[in-house]
GROMACS .gro file of C-alpha atoms in nm:
model
  281
    1UNK     CA    1  10.974   7.169  12.224
    2UNK     CA    2  10.765   7.551  12.211
    3UNK     CA    3  10.789   7.828  11.946
    4UNK     CA    4  11.129   7.920  12.066
    5UNK     CA    5  11.147   8.268  11.757
    6UNK     CA    6  11.519   8.390  11.985
    7UNK     CA    7  11.879   8.412  11.743
    8UNK     CA    8  12.074   8.063  11.803
    9UNK     CA    9  12.358   8.419  11.926
   10UNK     CA   10  12.134   8.536  12.172
   11UNK     CA   11  12.103   8.192  12.378
   12UNK     CA   12  12.478   8.206  12.311
   13UNK     CA   13  12.550   8.481  12.431
   14UNK     CA   14  12.288   8.410  12.778
   15UNK     CA   15  12.564   8.074  12.786
   16UNK     CA   16  12.870   8.235  12.733
   17UNK     CA   17  12.859   8.542  12.972
   18UNK     CA   18  12.689   8.266  13.290
   19UNK     CA   19  13.010   8.018  13.202
   20UNK     CA   20  13.218   8.297  13.212
   21UNK     CA   21  13.053   8.393  13.576
   22UNK     CA   22  13.134   8.049  13.687
   23UNK     CA   23  13.417   7.926  13.496
   24UNK     CA   24  13.670   8.147  13.505
   25UNK     CA   25  13.972   8.064  13.402
   26UNK     CA   26  13.895   7.669  13.468
   27UNK     CA   27  13.702   7.446  13.702
   28UNK     CA   28  13.935   7.368  13.984
   29UNK     CA   29  13.665   7.126  14.131
   30UNK     CA   30  13.645   6.971  13.780
   31UNK     CA   31  14.066   6.830  13.790
   32UNK     CA   32  14.049   6.591  14.037
   33UNK     CA   33  13.847   6.406  13.823
   34UNK     CA   34  14.082   6.221  13.548
   35UNK     CA   35  14.038   6.308  13.221
   36UNK     CA   36  13.971   6.010  13.060
   37UNK     CA   37  13.688   5.989  13.252
   38UNK     CA   38  13.311   5.885  13.151
   39UNK     CA   39  12.984   5.916  13.303
   40UNK     CA   40  12.638   5.902  13.240
   41UNK     CA   41  12.437   6.170  13.453
   42UNK     CA   42  12.059   6.224  13.494
   43UNK     CA   43  11.918   6.528  13.579
   44UNK     CA   44  11.580   6.505  13.787
   45UNK     CA   45  11.303   6.702  13.902
   46UNK     CA   46  11.258   6.693  14.308
   47UNK     CA   47  10.849   6.839  14.235
   48UNK     CA   48  10.547   6.947  13.979
   49UNK     CA   49  10.649   7.226  13.702
   50UNK     CA   50  10.621   7.330  13.364
   51UNK     CA   51  10.997   7.254  13.227
   52UNK     CA   52  11.165   7.506  13.016
   53UNK     CA   53  11.533   7.536  12.923
   54UNK     CA   54  11.649   7.319  12.677
   55UNK     CA   55  11.778   7.518  12.419
   56UNK     CA   56  12.029   7.673  12.689
   57UNK     CA   57  12.105   7.386  12.870
   58UNK     CA   58  12.226   7.207  12.549
   59UNK     CA   59  12.396   7.555  12.426
   60UNK     CA   60  12.557   7.516  12.780
   61UNK     CA   61  12.664   7.117  12.646
   62UNK     CA   62  12.752   7.205  12.308
   63UNK     CA   63  13.050   7.474  12.488
   64UNK     CA   64  13.186   7.289  12.672
   65UNK     CA   65  13.088   6.975  12.623
   66UNK     CA   66  13.022   6.920  12.222
   67UNK     CA   67  13.054   6.516  12.188
   68UNK     CA   68  12.836   6.452  12.521
   69UNK     CA   69  12.509   6.349  12.352
   70UNK     CA   70  12.235   6.494  12.579
   71UNK     CA   71  11.848   6.241  12.586
   72UNK     CA   72  11.560   6.461  12.655
   73UNK     CA   73  11.238   6.334  12.877
   74UNK     CA   74  11.033   6.626  12.928
   75UNK     CA   75  10.991   6.890  12.668
   76UNK     CA   76  10.978   7.263  12.706
   77UNK     CA   77  10.669   7.314  12.769
   78UNK     CA   78  10.566   6.994  12.935
   79UNK     CA   79  10.435   6.884  13.283
   80UNK     CA   80  10.632   6.667  13.499
   81UNK     CA   81  10.580   6.474  13.842
   82UNK     CA   82  10.840   6.509  14.174
   83UNK     CA   83  11.159   6.317  14.051
   84UNK     CA   84  11.095   6.292  13.683
   85UNK     CA   85  11.333   6.283  13.468
   86UNK     CA   86  11.380   6.506  13.227
   87UNK     CA   87  11.775   6.490  13.066
   88UNK     CA   88  12.026   6.240  13.032
   89UNK     CA   89  12.356   6.273  12.992
   90UNK     CA   90  12.638   6.143  12.897
   91UNK     CA   91  13.011   6.295  12.761
   92UNK     CA   92  13.397   6.317  12.964
   93UNK     CA   93  13.309   6.287  13.361
   94UNK     CA   94  13.498   6.680  13.345
   95UNK     CA   95  13.289   6.836  13.136
   96UNK     CA   96  12.946   6.776  13.259
   97UNK     CA   97  13.050   6.859  13.611
   98UNK     CA   98  13.164   7.160  13.499
   99UNK     CA   99  12.830   7.235  13.311
  100UNK     CA  100  12.635   7.101  13.579
  101UNK     CA  101  12.582   7.431  13.775
  102UNK     CA  102  12.489   7.677  13.461
  103UNK     CA  103  12.211   7.432  13.325
  104UNK     CA  104  12.120   7.350  13.583
  105UNK     CA  105  12.045   7.731  13.665
  106UNK     CA  106  11.860   7.772  13.362
  107UNK     CA  107  11.666   7.532  13.410
  108UNK     CA  108  11.561   7.560  13.779
  109UNK     CA  109  11.465   7.925  13.634
  110UNK     CA  110  11.253   7.989  13.323
  111UNK     CA  111  11.030   7.659  13.493
  112UNK     CA  112  11.033   7.830  13.811
  113UNK     CA  113  10.904   8.105  13.590
  114UNK     CA  114  10.662   7.899  13.396
  115UNK     CA  115  10.543   7.735  13.628
  116UNK     CA  116  10.424   8.044  13.800
  117UNK     CA  117  10.245   8.140  13.454
  118UNK     CA  118  10.092   7.836  13.421
  119UNK     CA  119   9.927   7.871  13.778
  120UNK     CA  120   9.838   8.223  13.666
  121UNK     CA  121   9.684   8.082  13.410
  122UNK     CA  122   9.478   7.732  13.507
  123UNK     CA  123   9.276   8.010  13.699
  124UNK     CA  124   9.138   8.246  13.418
  125UNK     CA  125   9.047   7.860  13.236
  126UNK     CA  126   8.730   7.872  13.068
  127UNK     CA  127   8.737   8.282  13.033
  128UNK     CA  128   8.825   8.554  12.761
  129UNK     CA  129   9.170   8.610  12.926
  130UNK     CA  130   9.489   8.598  12.834
  131UNK     CA  131   9.805   8.592  13.071
  132UNK     CA  132  10.078   8.869  12.976
  133UNK     CA  133  10.445   8.937  13.152
  134UNK     CA  134  10.561   9.238  13.136
  135UNK     CA  135  10.942   9.427  13.080
  136UNK     CA  136  10.976   9.390  13.490
  137UNK     CA  137  11.161   9.100  13.422
  138UNK     CA  138  11.631   9.050  13.483
  139UNK     CA  139  11.890   9.284  13.240
  140UNK     CA  140  12.016   9.050  12.935
  141UNK     CA  141  11.730   8.796  13.005
  142UNK     CA  142  11.403   8.944  12.891
  143UNK     CA  143  11.410   8.759  12.551
  144UNK     CA  144  11.455   8.393  12.797
  145UNK     CA  145  11.210   8.502  13.048
  146UNK     CA  146  10.970   8.619  12.829
  147UNK     CA  147  10.974   8.248  12.639
  148UNK     CA  148  10.902   8.100  12.979
  149UNK     CA  149  10.601   8.213  13.054
  150UNK     CA  150  10.512   8.140  12.709
  151UNK     CA  151  10.582   7.787  12.741
  152UNK     CA  152  10.362   7.807  13.123
  153UNK     CA  153  10.036   7.893  12.870
  154UNK     CA  154  10.105   8.296  12.920
  155UNK     CA  155  10.115   8.542  12.606
  156UNK     CA  156  10.368   8.815  12.568
  157UNK     CA  157  10.306   9.173  12.592
  158UNK     CA  158  10.493   9.433  12.441
  159UNK     CA  159  10.992   9.264  12.428
  160UNK     CA  160  11.066   9.684  12.468
  161UNK     CA  161  11.052  10.011  12.384
  162UNK     CA  162  11.114   9.944  12.053
  163UNK     CA  163  10.796   9.749  11.947
  164UNK     CA  164  10.504   9.969  12.036
  165UNK     CA  165  10.380  10.193  12.213
  166UNK     CA  166  10.234  10.236  12.606
  167UNK     CA  167  10.125  10.569  12.685
  168UNK     CA  168  10.132  10.567  13.112
  169UNK     CA  169  10.091  10.857  13.265
  170UNK     CA  170  10.423  10.958  13.216
  171UNK     CA  171  10.398  11.003  12.882
  172UNK     CA  172  10.009  11.244  12.875
  173UNK     CA  173  10.216  11.474  13.152
  174UNK     CA  174  10.488  11.565  12.991
  175UNK     CA  175  10.369  11.560  12.553
  176UNK     CA  176  10.009  11.826  12.760
  177UNK     CA  177   9.737  11.585  12.709
  178UNK     CA  178   9.647  11.245  12.656
  179UNK     CA  179   9.486  11.387  12.327
  180UNK     CA  180   9.842  11.489  12.233
  181UNK     CA  181  10.023  11.187  12.369
  182UNK     CA  182   9.784  11.000  12.131
  183UNK     CA  183   9.807  11.218  11.794
  184UNK     CA  184  10.178  11.184  11.868
  185UNK     CA  185  10.182  10.735  11.853
  186UNK     CA  186   9.985  10.803  11.510
  187UNK     CA  187  10.294  10.907  11.420
  188UNK     CA  188  10.489  10.606  11.536
  189UNK     CA  189  10.206  10.359  11.338
  190UNK     CA  190  10.393  10.217  11.098
  191UNK     CA  191  10.694  10.110  11.362
  192UNK     CA  192  10.475   9.998  11.640
  193UNK     CA  193  10.294   9.681  11.667
  194UNK     CA  194  10.043   9.836  11.860
  195UNK     CA  195   9.924  10.197  12.048
  196UNK     CA  196   9.803  10.121  12.416
  197UNK     CA  197   9.691  10.412  12.677
  198UNK     CA  198   9.674  10.371  13.007
  199UNK     CA  199   9.410  10.491  13.181
  200UNK     CA  200   9.354  10.536  13.619
  201UNK     CA  201   8.969  10.664  13.610
  202UNK     CA  202   8.651  10.599  13.446
  203UNK     CA  203   8.664  10.993  13.347
  204UNK     CA  204   9.055  10.916  13.132
  205UNK     CA  205   8.849  10.610  12.983
  206UNK     CA  206   8.638  10.763  12.859
  207UNK     CA  207   8.806  11.028  12.675
  208UNK     CA  208   9.086  10.770  12.543
  209UNK     CA  209   8.763  10.605  12.323
  210UNK     CA  210   8.589  10.988  12.211
  211UNK     CA  211   8.904  11.029  12.059
  212UNK     CA  212   8.934  10.600  11.853
  213UNK     CA  213   9.259  10.443  12.120
  214UNK     CA  214   9.134  10.084  12.063
  215UNK     CA  215   9.363   9.967  12.340
  216UNK     CA  216   9.316   9.997  12.670
  217UNK     CA  217   9.527   9.944  12.995
  218UNK     CA  218   9.295   9.948  13.342
  219UNK     CA  219   9.600  10.061  13.553
  220UNK     CA  220   9.554   9.971  13.945
  221UNK     CA  221   9.164   9.959  13.906
  222UNK     CA  222   8.909   9.861  14.242
  223UNK     CA  223   8.715   9.525  14.022
  224UNK     CA  224   8.382   9.719  14.069
  225UNK     CA  225   8.485   9.975  13.871
  226UNK     CA  226   8.644   9.779  13.584
  227UNK     CA  227   8.339   9.545  13.554
  228UNK     CA  228   8.210   9.913  13.469
  229UNK     CA  229   8.470  10.026  13.238
  230UNK     CA  230   8.398   9.696  13.037
  231UNK     CA  231   8.059   9.788  12.988
  232UNK     CA  232   8.199  10.174  12.923
  233UNK     CA  233   8.417  10.025  12.655
  234UNK     CA  234   8.148   9.849  12.446
  235UNK     CA  235   8.395   9.641  12.302
  236UNK     CA  236   8.450   9.956  12.175
  237UNK     CA  237   8.860   9.847  12.304
  238UNK     CA  238   9.062   9.602  12.377
  239UNK     CA  239   9.043   9.615  12.818
  240UNK     CA  240   9.373   9.524  12.972
  241UNK     CA  241   9.395   9.530  13.352
  242UNK     CA  242   9.727   9.573  13.531
  243UNK     CA  243   9.872   9.610  13.877
  244UNK     CA  244   9.742   9.449  14.243
  245UNK     CA  245   9.699   9.133  14.017
  246UNK     CA  246   9.733   8.790  14.199
  247UNK     CA  247   9.669   8.440  14.275
  248UNK     CA  248   9.295   8.540  14.447
  249UNK     CA  249   9.207   8.753  14.230
  250UNK     CA  250   9.215   8.712  13.926
  251UNK     CA  251   9.034   8.436  13.800
  252UNK     CA  252   8.725   8.733  13.934
  253UNK     CA  253   8.997   8.953  13.696
  254UNK     CA  254   8.847   8.751  13.442
  255UNK     CA  255   8.509   8.675  13.497
  256UNK     CA  256   8.479   9.046  13.409
  257UNK     CA  257   8.513   9.065  13.074
  258UNK     CA  258   8.805   9.184  13.028
  259UNK     CA  259   9.057   9.084  12.762
  260UNK     CA  260   9.381   9.013  12.834
  261UNK     CA  261   9.595   9.026  13.225
  262UNK     CA  262   9.943   9.143  13.279
  263UNK     CA  263  10.101   9.048  13.587
  264UNK     CA  264  10.407   9.139  13.721
  265UNK     CA  265  10.529   8.889  13.899
  266UNK     CA  266  10.550   8.580  13.653
  267UNK     CA  267  10.918   8.769  13.573
  268UNK     CA  268  10.997   8.927  13.843
  269UNK     CA  269  10.866   8.754  14.180
  270UNK     CA  270  10.966   8.399  14.068
  271UNK     CA  271  11.085   8.109  14.256
  272UNK     CA  272  11.346   7.849  14.143
  273UNK     CA  273  11.190   7.445  14.062
  274UNK     CA  274  11.430   7.190  14.230
  275UNK     CA  275  11.658   6.968  13.959
  276UNK     CA  276  11.943   6.762  14.097
  277UNK     CA  277  12.201   6.617  13.837
  278UNK     CA  278  12.365   6.306  13.941
  279UNK     CA  279  12.598   6.032  13.818
  280UNK     CA  280  12.413   5.744  13.741
  281UNK     CA  281  12.598   5.374  13.732
   0.00000   0.00000   0.00000
């Protein structure tokens, strides 16, 4: 499994919220099944996908069916073919029926992110550019979504406002100038993993380079300007492209020589992967 880097308590909390929402006071439909009935179920993926979600599935089963046994077939970060079995589970039939939708919801959502990320990552193979996510996540599920990006071969930008500094247009306006904003950010440097400055023009890039900025985000710059920005920087700073990046143009941006490309669509424009659970004989 991929490096999770998420506290188990966070995963348990994610699952508990989902179960409270779905199960509430009890599963009325599962009540029609005799309590002593046991079952074996197989979960398959109906499409080619990159799998993600095992920790959340296991946490769901621990909370609802602690005696169930799970055999996982495709690890997180692994690719599957249409119709391939992802995991098998055996336990009380009632408990498995109640757990089914929550397990599949996490699996389909996170695998959708991992699969989409892998498509973007595949497009930039052979270049030096890394594909990153953004903070455009569903509230309460950011850590899960960023884990899914890693499963798809992407990289994480900052986790939140607390771990790094990104000086954007509004920060510069409120601080009075780019140098003033950057100096204030440097005072926070011991607390920040990095300081990055967003620029929209080549003139702003020149100003950033002049004051010693070492990480620059090129916001919504056309391809020709990005090429000029790479030449201007001459390796003096790390350059990231953001805004307007899609599957049709990401390769061209990567070939300019930028270091990073952040894509909000990895976590906000997600198509769920198609999974199904079936009871087996």
